[in-house]
Short mmCIF file of C-alpha atoms in Angstrom, two decimals:
data_model
loop_
_atom_site.label_atom_id
_atom_site.label_comp_id
_atom_site.label_asym_id
_atom_site.label_seq_id
_atom_site.Cartn_x
_atom_site.Cartn_y
_atom_site.Cartn_z
CA MET A 1 55.90 111.36 69.53
CA PRO A 2 55.57 112.30 73.00
CA SER A 3 56.09 116.17 73.79
CA ASN A 4 58.64 117.98 74.32
CA THR A 5 57.94 118.67 78.25
CA GLU A 6 56.23 116.57 80.09
CA SER A 7 54.41 116.16 83.68
CA ILE A 8 55.72 115.05 87.10
CA ARG A 9 53.24 113.47 89.35
CA PRO A 10 53.59 113.96 92.93
CA GLN A 11 52.66 110.99 95.05
CA SER A 12 49.13 111.86 96.61
CA TRP A 13 48.40 109.18 98.53
CA GLN A 14 50.84 109.75 101.34
CA GLY A 15 52.41 113.03 100.72
CA ILE A 16 55.58 113.47 101.96
CA ASP A 17 57.01 109.87 102.13
CA ASP A 18 59.00 109.38 104.77
CA ILE A 19 62.47 107.68 103.40
CA VAL A 20 63.36 106.44 99.93
CA ILE A 21 65.42 103.98 99.16
CA ILE A 22 66.96 103.29 95.47
CA GLY A 23 67.92 100.23 94.30
CA GLY A 24 66.33 96.30 95.27
CA GLY A 25 69.55 94.88 95.74
CA LEU A 26 71.33 93.71 99.16
CA ALA A 27 71.68 97.18 100.31
CA GLY A 28 68.66 98.79 99.94
CA LEU A 29 66.37 96.00 100.65
CA PHE A 30 68.66 94.93 104.22
CA CYS A 31 68.25 98.60 104.96
CA ALA A 32 64.55 98.79 104.31
CA LEU A 33 64.10 95.81 106.77
CA LYS A 34 66.02 97.17 109.15
CA LEU A 35 63.59 100.59 109.32
CA ALA A 36 60.85 98.86 109.97
CA PRO A 37 58.37 99.40 111.31
CA ARG A 38 59.21 102.74 109.77
CA PRO A 39 57.40 103.71 106.77
CA VAL A 40 59.95 102.99 103.60
CA THR A 41 59.29 103.40 99.74
CA VAL A 42 61.86 100.83 97.91
CA LEU A 43 62.55 102.33 94.37
CA ALA A 44 63.84 99.85 92.00
CA ALA A 45 64.30 99.88 88.33
CA ALA A 46 63.75 95.95 87.60
CA PRO A 47 61.82 93.20 89.60
CA ILE A 48 63.67 92.95 92.88
CA GLY A 49 66.62 90.53 92.55
CA PHE A 50 66.75 90.98 89.18
CA GLY A 51 68.63 93.98 88.76
CA ALA A 52 71.24 93.89 91.42
CA SER A 53 74.34 92.02 91.15
CA SER A 54 73.83 91.14 94.83
CA ALA A 55 71.55 88.14 93.28
CA TRP A 56 74.53 87.26 90.93
CA ALA A 57 77.09 87.31 93.96
CA GLN A 58 78.97 83.37 93.66
CA GLY A 59 81.38 83.40 96.31
CA GLY A 60 80.00 84.44 99.28
CA ILE A 61 80.15 86.90 102.50
CA ALA A 62 83.51 87.02 104.59
CA ALA A 63 83.01 86.84 108.45
CA ALA A 64 86.00 86.12 111.14
CA MET A 65 83.74 83.47 112.55
CA SER A 66 85.77 80.25 112.21
CA GLU A 67 88.31 79.07 115.07
CA GLY A 68 91.17 80.26 115.11
CA ASP A 69 90.24 83.18 112.93
CA THR A 70 90.14 86.76 113.87
CA PHE A 71 89.21 90.17 113.15
CA ASP A 72 92.65 91.26 113.21
CA LYS A 73 93.41 88.87 110.73
CA HIS A 74 90.34 89.64 108.37
CA LEU A 75 91.69 93.09 108.61
CA ALA A 76 95.38 92.81 107.77
CA ASP A 77 94.04 90.87 104.67
CA THR A 78 91.52 93.52 104.05
CA VAL A 79 94.84 96.24 104.36
CA ALA A 80 97.06 93.63 102.18
CA ALA A 81 94.60 93.23 99.39
CA GLY A 82 93.97 97.39 99.48
CA ALA A 83 97.18 98.13 98.72
CA GLY A 84 98.04 100.79 100.79
CA THR A 85 94.90 102.83 100.93
CA VAL A 86 92.70 101.26 102.89
CA ASP A 87 90.60 103.04 105.46
CA GLU A 88 91.50 100.76 108.53
CA LYS A 89 89.31 102.46 111.00
CA MET A 90 86.46 102.13 108.81
CA ALA A 91 87.69 98.72 107.61
CA ARG A 92 87.96 97.13 111.39
CA LEU A 93 84.14 98.48 111.85
CA MET A 94 83.35 96.70 109.08
CA ILE A 95 84.38 93.82 109.74
CA SER A 96 84.32 93.52 113.27
CA GLU A 97 80.23 93.84 112.79
CA GLY A 98 79.96 91.00 110.51
CA PRO A 99 79.02 87.89 112.53
CA ASP A 100 75.96 89.84 113.78
CA ARG A 101 75.03 90.55 110.17
CA ILE A 102 75.27 86.75 108.99
CA ARG A 103 73.16 86.12 112.02
CA ASP A 104 70.41 88.64 111.27
CA LEU A 105 70.61 87.20 107.30
CA LEU A 106 70.38 83.99 109.04
CA ALA A 107 67.40 84.88 111.19
CA TYR A 108 65.76 86.13 107.23
CA GLY A 109 66.07 82.50 106.72
CA VAL A 110 69.11 82.76 104.09
CA PRO A 111 70.19 78.98 104.18
CA PHE A 112 73.75 79.09 104.48
CA ASP A 113 75.91 75.93 103.71
CA ARG A 114 76.40 73.79 107.51
CA ASP A 115 78.70 70.93 108.29
CA LEU A 116 77.29 67.50 109.43
CA GLU A 117 77.43 69.28 113.08
CA GLY A 118 75.32 72.05 112.09
CA LYS A 119 78.17 74.87 112.46
CA LEU A 120 78.27 77.22 109.72
CA LEU A 121 80.49 75.78 106.32
CA LEU A 122 83.32 78.29 105.71
CA SER A 123 85.28 78.29 102.65
CA ARG A 124 88.53 80.38 101.34
CA GLU A 125 89.11 82.75 98.84
CA ALA A 126 91.95 84.50 96.87
CA ALA A 127 94.03 86.65 99.38
CA HIS A 128 92.29 85.11 102.44
CA SER A 129 94.35 83.65 105.12
CA GLU A 130 91.82 81.65 106.35
CA ARG A 131 88.56 80.16 105.85
CA ARG A 132 85.60 82.57 106.87
CA ILE A 133 83.72 82.54 103.52
CA VAL A 134 79.70 82.15 104.20
CA ARG A 135 78.59 80.30 101.30
CA VAL A 136 75.45 78.87 99.81
CA LYS A 137 75.22 75.69 97.62
CA GLY A 138 78.77 76.52 96.55
CA ASP A 139 77.95 79.34 94.25
CA ARG A 140 74.50 80.36 94.76
CA ALA A 141 75.25 83.09 97.99
CA GLY A 142 73.84 86.22 96.23
CA LYS A 143 70.67 84.52 95.22
CA ALA A 144 69.89 82.57 97.98
CA ILE A 145 70.45 85.44 100.28
CA MET A 146 67.83 88.01 97.82
CA GLU A 147 65.00 85.36 97.64
CA ALA A 148 65.10 85.44 101.89
CA LEU A 149 65.29 88.98 101.67
CA ILE A 150 62.78 89.34 99.24
CA ALA A 151 60.33 87.17 101.15
CA ALA A 152 60.42 89.38 103.95
CA VAL A 153 60.44 92.54 102.68
CA ARG A 154 57.01 91.43 100.91
CA LYS A 155 56.37 89.96 104.11
CA THR A 156 56.84 93.84 105.91
CA PRO A 157 53.76 95.80 105.87
CA SER A 158 55.56 98.93 106.39
CA ILE A 159 57.80 99.11 102.72
CA ARG A 160 56.34 99.88 99.70
CA VAL A 161 58.47 98.48 96.79
CA MET A 162 57.47 100.02 93.40
CA GLU A 163 59.14 97.61 90.57
CA GLY A 164 60.31 99.50 87.06
CA TYR A 165 60.95 102.82 88.42
CA VAL A 166 64.23 104.22 86.91
CA VAL A 167 65.54 107.38 89.27
CA GLU A 168 66.96 109.89 87.07
CA GLU A 169 67.58 112.57 89.77
CA LEU A 170 67.86 113.41 92.82
CA ILE A 171 66.50 116.57 94.03
CA SER A 172 68.23 119.09 96.03
CA GLU A 173 67.40 122.16 98.21
CA GLY A 174 70.89 124.03 98.93
CA ARG A 175 72.78 121.56 100.40
CA PHE A 176 69.88 119.28 101.19
CA VAL A 177 68.43 116.12 99.44
CA SER A 178 64.42 116.28 99.44
CA GLY A 179 63.21 113.59 97.11
CA VAL A 180 63.71 112.01 93.90
CA ILE A 181 62.62 112.15 90.08
CA ALA A 182 61.91 108.57 88.84
CA ARG A 183 60.58 107.29 85.30
CA PRO A 184 57.93 104.19 85.57
CA ASP A 185 58.01 101.03 83.37
CA ALA A 186 61.38 100.64 83.22
CA GLY A 187 62.17 103.78 82.48
CA GLN A 188 60.12 103.82 79.42
CA SER A 189 57.18 106.18 80.55
CA THR A 190 57.17 110.11 78.94
CA THR A 191 55.65 110.98 82.38
CA ARG A 192 58.19 111.49 85.54
CA VAL A 193 57.03 111.24 89.13
CA ALA A 194 58.88 112.85 92.21
CA PHE A 195 59.28 111.17 94.97
CA PRO A 196 59.27 114.43 98.21
CA ALA A 197 60.94 112.21 100.71
CA ARG A 198 62.55 113.40 104.15
CA ALA A 199 65.93 110.84 103.74
CA VAL A 200 66.91 109.54 100.57
CA VAL A 201 69.15 106.36 100.66
CA LEU A 202 71.13 105.40 97.57
CA CYS A 203 71.76 102.12 97.16
CA SER A 204 71.76 102.00 92.89
CA GLY A 205 74.87 99.80 92.44
CA GLY A 206 78.12 99.42 90.42
CA VAL A 207 79.39 100.63 87.25
CA GLY A 208 80.24 97.54 85.02
CA HIS A 209 78.47 98.35 82.04
CA LEU A 210 80.22 101.66 81.69
CA TYR A 211 82.24 98.76 80.16
CA GLN A 212 81.60 96.44 77.09
CA VAL A 213 83.06 93.83 79.21
CA THR A 214 81.51 92.69 82.21
CA THR A 215 79.92 90.55 84.57
CA ASN A 216 77.30 93.17 85.98
CA PRO A 217 73.59 93.19 85.02
CA THR A 218 72.89 95.61 82.52
CA GLU A 219 71.31 98.32 85.64
CA ALA A 220 74.63 98.48 86.65
CA ARG A 221 75.63 101.73 84.97
CA GLY A 222 77.25 104.36 87.16
CA ALA A 223 73.78 106.20 87.12
CA GLY A 224 73.77 106.63 91.23
CA VAL A 225 77.00 108.09 91.44
CA GLY A 226 76.40 110.33 88.58
CA MET A 227 73.26 111.57 90.07
CA ALA A 228 74.91 112.24 93.07
CA ALA A 229 78.20 114.14 91.70
CA ARG A 230 75.92 116.02 89.64
CA ILE A 231 74.13 117.76 93.05
CA GLY A 232 77.72 118.31 94.49
CA ALA A 233 78.84 115.52 96.43
CA VAL A 234 82.16 114.54 96.99
CA ILE A 235 83.11 111.41 95.03
CA ALA A 236 86.11 109.01 96.12
CA ASP A 237 88.29 106.60 94.70
CA PRO A 238 86.23 106.74 91.28
CA GLU A 239 89.61 105.21 89.54
CA PHE A 240 89.85 102.19 91.21
CA VAL A 241 87.60 99.73 88.91
CA GLN A 242 88.22 95.93 89.72
CA PHE A 243 88.11 93.29 86.92
CA HIS A 244 87.74 89.72 88.16
CA PRO A 245 90.46 87.57 86.08
CA THR A 246 87.53 84.83 85.16
CA ALA A 247 84.48 85.74 83.41
CA ILE A 248 83.83 82.90 81.03
CA ASP A 249 84.59 84.62 77.37
CA ILE A 250 81.84 83.06 75.38
CA GLY A 251 80.81 86.31 74.22
CA ARG A 252 77.46 87.23 75.96
CA ASP A 253 76.74 90.37 77.89
CA PRO A 254 76.87 90.33 81.31
CA ALA A 255 79.55 87.84 80.74
CA PRO A 256 79.13 85.14 83.50
CA LEU A 257 81.36 84.14 86.00
CA ALA A 258 83.82 81.55 86.61
CA THR A 259 83.75 82.04 90.75
CA GLU A 260 86.94 83.09 92.42
CA ALA A 261 86.13 80.33 94.83
CA LEU A 262 87.22 77.58 91.87
CA ARG A 263 90.18 78.94 92.24
CA GLY A 264 90.19 78.28 96.15
CA ASP A 265 89.25 74.82 95.40
CA GLY A 266 92.50 74.39 93.72
CA ALA A 267 91.74 75.40 89.94
CA THR A 268 94.62 76.41 87.61
CA LEU A 269 95.16 78.90 85.01
CA VAL A 270 96.84 78.06 82.14
CA ASN A 271 96.97 79.14 78.38
CA ARG A 272 96.29 77.09 75.31
CA ALA A 273 100.07 75.22 75.31
CA GLY A 274 98.53 74.43 78.83
CA HIS A 275 101.14 76.27 80.48
CA ARG A 276 99.98 77.32 84.32
CA PHE A 277 101.47 80.97 83.66
CA MET A 278 100.28 82.91 87.27
CA THR A 279 103.45 80.42 89.01
CA ASP A 280 105.70 82.85 87.02
CA LEU A 281 103.57 86.15 88.16
CA HIS A 282 103.25 85.65 91.78
CA PRO A 283 104.24 83.59 94.97
CA ASP A 284 100.41 82.60 95.67
CA ALA A 285 99.50 82.08 91.77
CA GLU A 286 95.90 81.65 91.29
CA LEU A 287 95.17 82.83 94.87
CA ALA A 288 97.02 86.38 94.33
CA PRO A 289 95.15 89.53 94.64
CA ARG A 290 92.59 90.59 91.82
CA ASP A 291 94.66 92.49 90.13
CA VAL A 292 97.25 90.75 89.50
CA VAL A 293 95.74 87.61 88.42
CA ALA A 294 93.32 89.70 86.14
CA ARG A 295 96.57 91.54 84.40
CA GLY A 296 98.05 87.99 84.13
CA VAL A 297 94.97 86.84 82.49
CA PHE A 298 94.76 89.87 80.00
CA ALA A 299 98.37 89.62 78.97
CA GLU A 300 97.82 85.72 78.20
CA VAL A 301 94.59 86.71 75.73
CA GLN A 302 96.30 89.78 74.42
CA ALA A 303 99.59 87.91 73.17
CA GLY A 304 96.94 85.28 71.56
CA ARG A 305 98.16 82.35 73.93
CA GLY A 306 94.39 82.61 75.56
CA ALA A 307 93.91 81.70 79.18
CA PHE A 308 91.14 78.81 80.57
CA LEU A 309 90.55 78.20 83.96
CA ASP A 310 90.98 74.11 84.10
CA CYS A 311 89.07 72.62 87.05
CA THR A 312 88.94 69.07 85.65
CA LYS A 313 91.38 68.01 88.60
CA ALA A 314 90.35 70.10 91.55
CA VAL A 315 86.61 69.50 90.69
CA GLY A 316 85.90 67.66 88.46
CA ALA A 317 82.93 65.02 88.29
CA HIS A 318 81.94 67.71 91.48
CA PHE A 319 81.51 70.16 89.45
CA PRO A 320 77.58 70.07 88.75
CA GLU A 321 76.86 69.56 92.47
CA LEU A 322 79.42 72.40 93.54
CA PHE A 323 79.42 74.73 91.05
CA PRO A 324 75.88 74.40 89.87
CA THR A 325 75.21 78.09 88.11
CA VAL A 326 79.25 78.16 86.59
CA TYR A 327 78.36 74.60 85.46
CA ALA A 328 75.30 75.60 83.82
CA SER A 329 76.97 78.65 81.87
CA CYS A 330 79.50 76.35 80.50
CA MET A 331 77.17 73.49 79.58
CA GLU A 332 75.07 76.87 77.70
CA ALA A 333 77.62 77.85 75.46
CA GLY A 334 78.76 73.59 75.15
CA ILE A 335 81.65 73.53 77.51
CA ASP A 336 82.10 71.08 79.74
CA PRO A 337 83.89 72.05 82.84
CA VAL A 338 84.01 68.55 84.25
CA THR A 339 86.53 67.39 81.19
CA GLN A 340 87.33 70.90 79.66
CA PRO A 341 89.10 73.97 80.96
CA ILE A 342 87.10 77.19 81.00
CA PRO A 343 88.04 80.28 78.14
CA VAL A 344 88.64 83.08 80.52
CA ALA A 345 88.63 86.91 79.92
CA PRO A 346 89.33 89.84 82.66
CA ALA A 347 85.54 92.02 83.28
CA VAL A 348 85.02 94.78 84.83
CA HIS A 349 83.76 93.14 88.04
CA TYR A 350 83.34 95.82 90.95
CA HIS A 351 83.92 99.35 91.47
CA MET A 352 86.02 100.12 94.76
CA GLY A 353 84.79 103.98 94.03
CA GLY A 354 81.74 105.65 94.52
CA VAL A 355 80.02 107.78 96.92
CA LEU A 356 81.83 109.06 99.85
CA VAL A 357 80.03 108.32 103.41
CA ASP A 358 81.49 107.83 106.32
CA ALA A 359 80.65 105.50 109.21
CA ASP A 360 77.09 106.00 109.17
CA GLY A 361 76.21 105.75 105.89
CA LYS A 362 75.83 109.67 104.93
CA THR A 363 77.43 111.55 102.46
CA THR A 364 78.80 114.99 102.25
CA ILE A 365 75.23 116.18 101.23
CA ASP A 366 72.38 116.56 103.62
CA GLY A 367 69.26 114.21 103.66
CA LEU A 368 71.19 111.78 101.53
CA TRP A 369 72.85 108.09 102.85
CA ALA A 370 74.18 105.33 100.78
CA ALA A 371 75.28 101.70 101.18
CA GLY A 372 76.58 99.50 99.03
CA GLU A 373 78.88 99.47 95.66
CA VAL A 374 77.41 103.18 94.64
CA THR A 375 80.07 104.09 97.60
CA SER A 376 83.27 104.49 98.99
CA THR A 377 83.15 103.52 102.57
CA GLY A 378 87.15 103.54 101.89
CA VAL A 379 87.19 99.90 103.10
CA HIS A 380 88.67 98.49 99.94
CA GLY A 381 91.01 100.44 99.52
CA ALA A 382 92.53 100.26 95.76
CA ASN A 383 91.28 96.41 95.48
CA ARG A 384 88.65 94.61 97.09
CA LEU A 385 89.52 91.35 99.37
CA ALA A 386 86.90 88.57 97.33
CA SER A 387 83.36 88.27 99.54
CA ASN A 388 84.23 91.79 101.28
CA SER A 389 81.30 93.29 99.45
CA LEU A 390 78.24 91.22 100.30
CA LEU A 391 80.31 92.32 103.95
CA GLU A 392 79.95 96.45 103.50
CA ALA A 393 76.63 96.17 102.21
CA VAL A 394 74.50 94.18 105.07
CA VAL A 395 77.24 96.59 107.36
CA PHE A 396 76.24 99.59 106.51
CA ALA A 397 73.08 99.56 105.41
CA ALA A 398 72.30 98.44 108.47
CA ARG A 399 74.35 101.68 110.41
CA ILE A 400 72.12 104.08 107.57
CA ALA A 401 69.11 102.60 109.34
CA GLU A 402 70.02 103.16 112.69
CA ASN A 403 71.02 106.49 112.06
CA ILE A 404 68.06 107.29 109.77
CA LYS A 405 65.69 106.19 113.40
CA GLY A 406 68.01 108.47 115.37
CA MET A 407 67.74 111.47 113.67
CA MET A 408 65.50 112.04 111.18
CA PRO A 409 64.23 115.52 109.81
CA GLU A 410 61.70 117.17 110.47
CA PRO A 411 59.26 117.31 107.33
CA ARG A 412 59.44 119.89 105.25
CA LEU A 413 57.52 121.41 102.21
CA TYR A 414 58.64 121.34 99.15
CA GLU A 415 57.50 123.60 96.06
CA TRP A 416 58.44 120.96 92.67
CA PRO A 417 58.69 122.11 89.37
CA LYS A 418 55.73 121.80 86.92
CA SER A 419 57.70 119.98 84.02
CA ALA A 420 61.32 117.98 84.09
CA GLY A 421 62.65 119.18 80.81
CA GLU A 422 62.43 117.84 77.35
CA SER A 423 61.53 114.39 77.20
CA ASP A 424 63.74 111.18 76.85
CA ASP A 425 61.59 109.53 73.63
CA LEU A 426 60.30 106.34 74.50
CA VAL A 427 64.05 104.14 73.86
CA THR A 428 65.91 101.80 75.56
CA LEU A 429 69.85 102.65 76.37
CA GLU A 430 70.89 99.89 74.88
CA ASP A 431 69.43 101.17 71.55
CA SER A 432 71.64 104.30 72.35
CA PRO A 433 74.84 105.19 70.12
CA GLN A 434 76.29 107.22 72.64
CA LEU A 435 75.92 104.26 75.08
CA ALA A 436 77.36 102.50 72.27
CA LYS A 437 80.76 104.17 71.95
CA LEU A 438 80.96 105.09 75.64
CA ARG A 439 81.50 102.11 76.64
CA ARG A 440 83.77 100.97 74.03
CA LEU A 441 85.73 103.94 74.82
CA MET A 442 85.76 102.92 78.34
CA SER A 443 87.15 99.55 78.07
CA ALA A 444 90.05 100.78 75.79
CA ASN A 445 90.89 103.62 77.38
CA ALA A 446 90.37 103.37 81.25
CA GLY A 447 90.41 99.12 81.21
CA VAL A 448 92.84 96.35 82.69
CA ILE A 449 95.98 98.77 81.49
CA ARG A 450 95.53 102.43 81.31
CA THR A 451 97.86 104.83 79.74
CA GLY A 452 97.90 108.89 80.36
CA GLU A 453 96.96 109.28 76.38
CA GLY A 454 94.87 106.85 76.61
CA LEU A 455 92.87 108.43 79.55
CA LYS A 456 93.47 112.30 77.69
CA THR A 457 91.59 110.92 74.82
CA LEU A 458 88.98 109.17 76.78
CA ILE A 459 88.08 112.59 78.70
CA ARG A 460 87.84 113.86 75.87
CA GLU A 461 85.40 111.73 73.44
CA ILE A 462 83.46 111.77 77.07
CA VAL A 463 83.11 115.78 76.90
CA ALA A 464 82.02 115.20 72.92
CA LEU A 465 79.52 112.73 73.27
CA GLU A 466 77.88 114.78 76.01
CA GLU A 467 77.90 117.73 74.14
CA GLU A 468 75.55 115.71 71.61
CA ARG A 469 71.98 115.76 71.76
CA GLY A 470 70.81 112.01 72.27
CA ARG A 471 67.36 110.38 73.09
CA THR A 472 68.54 109.30 77.04
CA ARG A 473 69.60 112.54 77.93
CA VAL A 474 69.21 112.58 81.51
CA ARG A 475 70.16 108.80 82.28
CA PHE A 476 72.87 108.92 79.50
CA ALA A 477 74.26 112.09 81.64
CA ASN A 478 74.26 110.13 84.50
CA MET A 479 76.43 107.62 83.11
CA ALA A 480 79.04 109.93 81.25
CA THR A 481 79.51 111.92 84.79
CA THR A 482 80.73 108.97 86.13
CA ALA A 483 82.83 107.85 83.30
CA LYS A 484 84.49 111.20 83.61
CA LEU A 485 84.80 110.91 87.25
CA ILE A 486 86.54 107.59 86.83
CA ALA A 487 88.98 108.58 83.79
CA THR A 488 89.82 112.13 85.22
CA ALA A 489 91.02 110.18 88.54
CA ALA A 490 92.83 107.86 86.60
CA TYR A 491 93.90 110.16 84.37
CA LEU A 492 95.61 112.31 88.01
CA ARG A 493 96.74 109.21 89.37
CA GLU A 494 100.27 108.92 87.49
CA GLU A 495 101.13 105.67 89.40
CA SER A 496 99.83 101.95 89.41
CA ARG A 497 97.65 100.65 92.47
CA GLY A 498 95.40 98.17 92.92
CA GLY A 499 92.50 98.18 90.13
CA HIS A 500 94.29 101.19 88.57
CA TYR A 501 96.99 99.90 86.66
CA ARG A 502 98.80 102.46 84.22
CA SER A 503 101.92 101.02 81.36
CA ASP A 504 103.45 104.42 81.48
CA CYS A 505 103.43 104.59 85.24
CA PRO A 506 104.05 100.78 86.15
CA GLU A 507 104.96 101.31 89.97
CA PRO A 508 103.12 102.55 92.86
CA ARG A 509 104.50 106.16 93.84
CA GLU A 510 104.81 107.62 97.56
CA ALA A 511 103.11 111.04 96.50
CA PHE A 512 99.87 109.17 95.57
CA HIS A 513 99.65 106.88 98.75
CA HIS A 514 96.67 108.39 99.94
CA ARG A 515 92.74 108.00 98.37
CA THR A 516 91.08 110.39 95.95
CA PHE A 517 88.41 112.77 96.54
CA ILE A 518 87.06 114.45 93.98
CA THR A 519 83.84 116.46 92.55
CA LEU A 520 82.06 116.85 89.46
CA LYS A 521 83.32 120.76 89.24
CA ASP A 522 86.95 119.41 89.79
CA ALA A 523 86.60 116.68 86.63
CA ASP A 524 85.03 119.34 84.36
CA ARG A 525 88.11 121.64 85.35
CA ILE A 526 90.41 119.07 84.65
CA ALA A 527 88.60 118.07 80.89
CA ALA A 528 87.98 121.86 79.81
CA GLU A 529 91.87 122.31 80.43
CA LEU A 530 92.61 119.20 77.83
CA VAL A 531 90.15 119.82 75.62
CA GLY A 532 91.38 123.12 75.25
#
């Protein structure tokens, strides 16, 4: 059995790392490449390319690059999908830099689809007014982008990638982050390692596995938001969680995804009786904003009528070549999407909220930058526009690199603790009864449809879970913190807007026509009042 205390081994071969990037997804790797030749250490919980939602992204990257498309049109679509809370200045900045970042990715070797003339082949997705999605082989954009970036990273001598390091804590001195503490061996080691740093870039991904049904990899557990909140960072818009309407409902965890592009190409949603139910709910039917489609699918499933994505006419025999990833997932489950409708259900797909950052990716804590899904830049508002997420990741990762190059803090001396406190036993989080209970509670009370009473119950239960002495204390504390921030912000927002829907407050209210900014102290105060 491990001892009750554990040592922290400072890295000795470089002393103070110049820059530490937490996360080996698109944002983390792109930032590392943009920082070259400045020394960078990338800490990845899983082998790079395997633990990141980026690699699973099917649709592609949105960028206004076609004839007839404009930045203004892309911005208008983004603002419309965001349900009134998009930061338009940040969104315009992201959109205007999109084409340059696409060209960067092409330079790194990403094989985006092209037409016979060699021009980028652009597709359309839900709530986009133009064809502006840059894809790879239909549904393999994320995988292809990550493969190209991983190859580029491996060839870059200034980037040190350390795989299997689960970051558990950000170390701060007052309002300044001075490093991180990580646990090697995919989080199973009894010894933790300190990485002092002059700059820390948080690119740790989303929150999907705080819920029972999600399309995210298991590493997406909200740890980054929790770590930042626990050292005082401001968190923005945590209540806004996007549920993808068409996760393939075959009982897998995580759930495979039936990409939005299928509906963009004409696939329809029907119930067991063959009725196309989305035409009853929105003028854009299957191409309505994701929150609307998710609630429509959820209602059919809850009513026992089932929900199915029928691609037999729109895609048909071309399915294997146009959407090979979706085709493989269906066939593994005994479903032939060429001739059979695909059973679907809503699943947690993307978190619009996260650590508040400015236009340069700086958080409210000095020395800490952040990019990707762990952040809230304000560009998504209450409901992300399809394929804007990968765009956001590369745009702000590049801006962080430029900002760090221009204002790297002077080296400092650090005194590191000899012990990190009580050790977590060698147990995976999947074995944690606290995590299993938390996921059930989040799905039941902070899911597609929420109520004030359900959120009160959830907050009280999270507090009770935090008080239990679980075997995965540090990592579970990060996740419970993020869950509490989501639940508390959802409880305070007494309206429905974007990805946040409360059946007891079903309409948007002008009093809540703004973003949410919250700290862990705020959430703890509200939780204490509810617990009594």
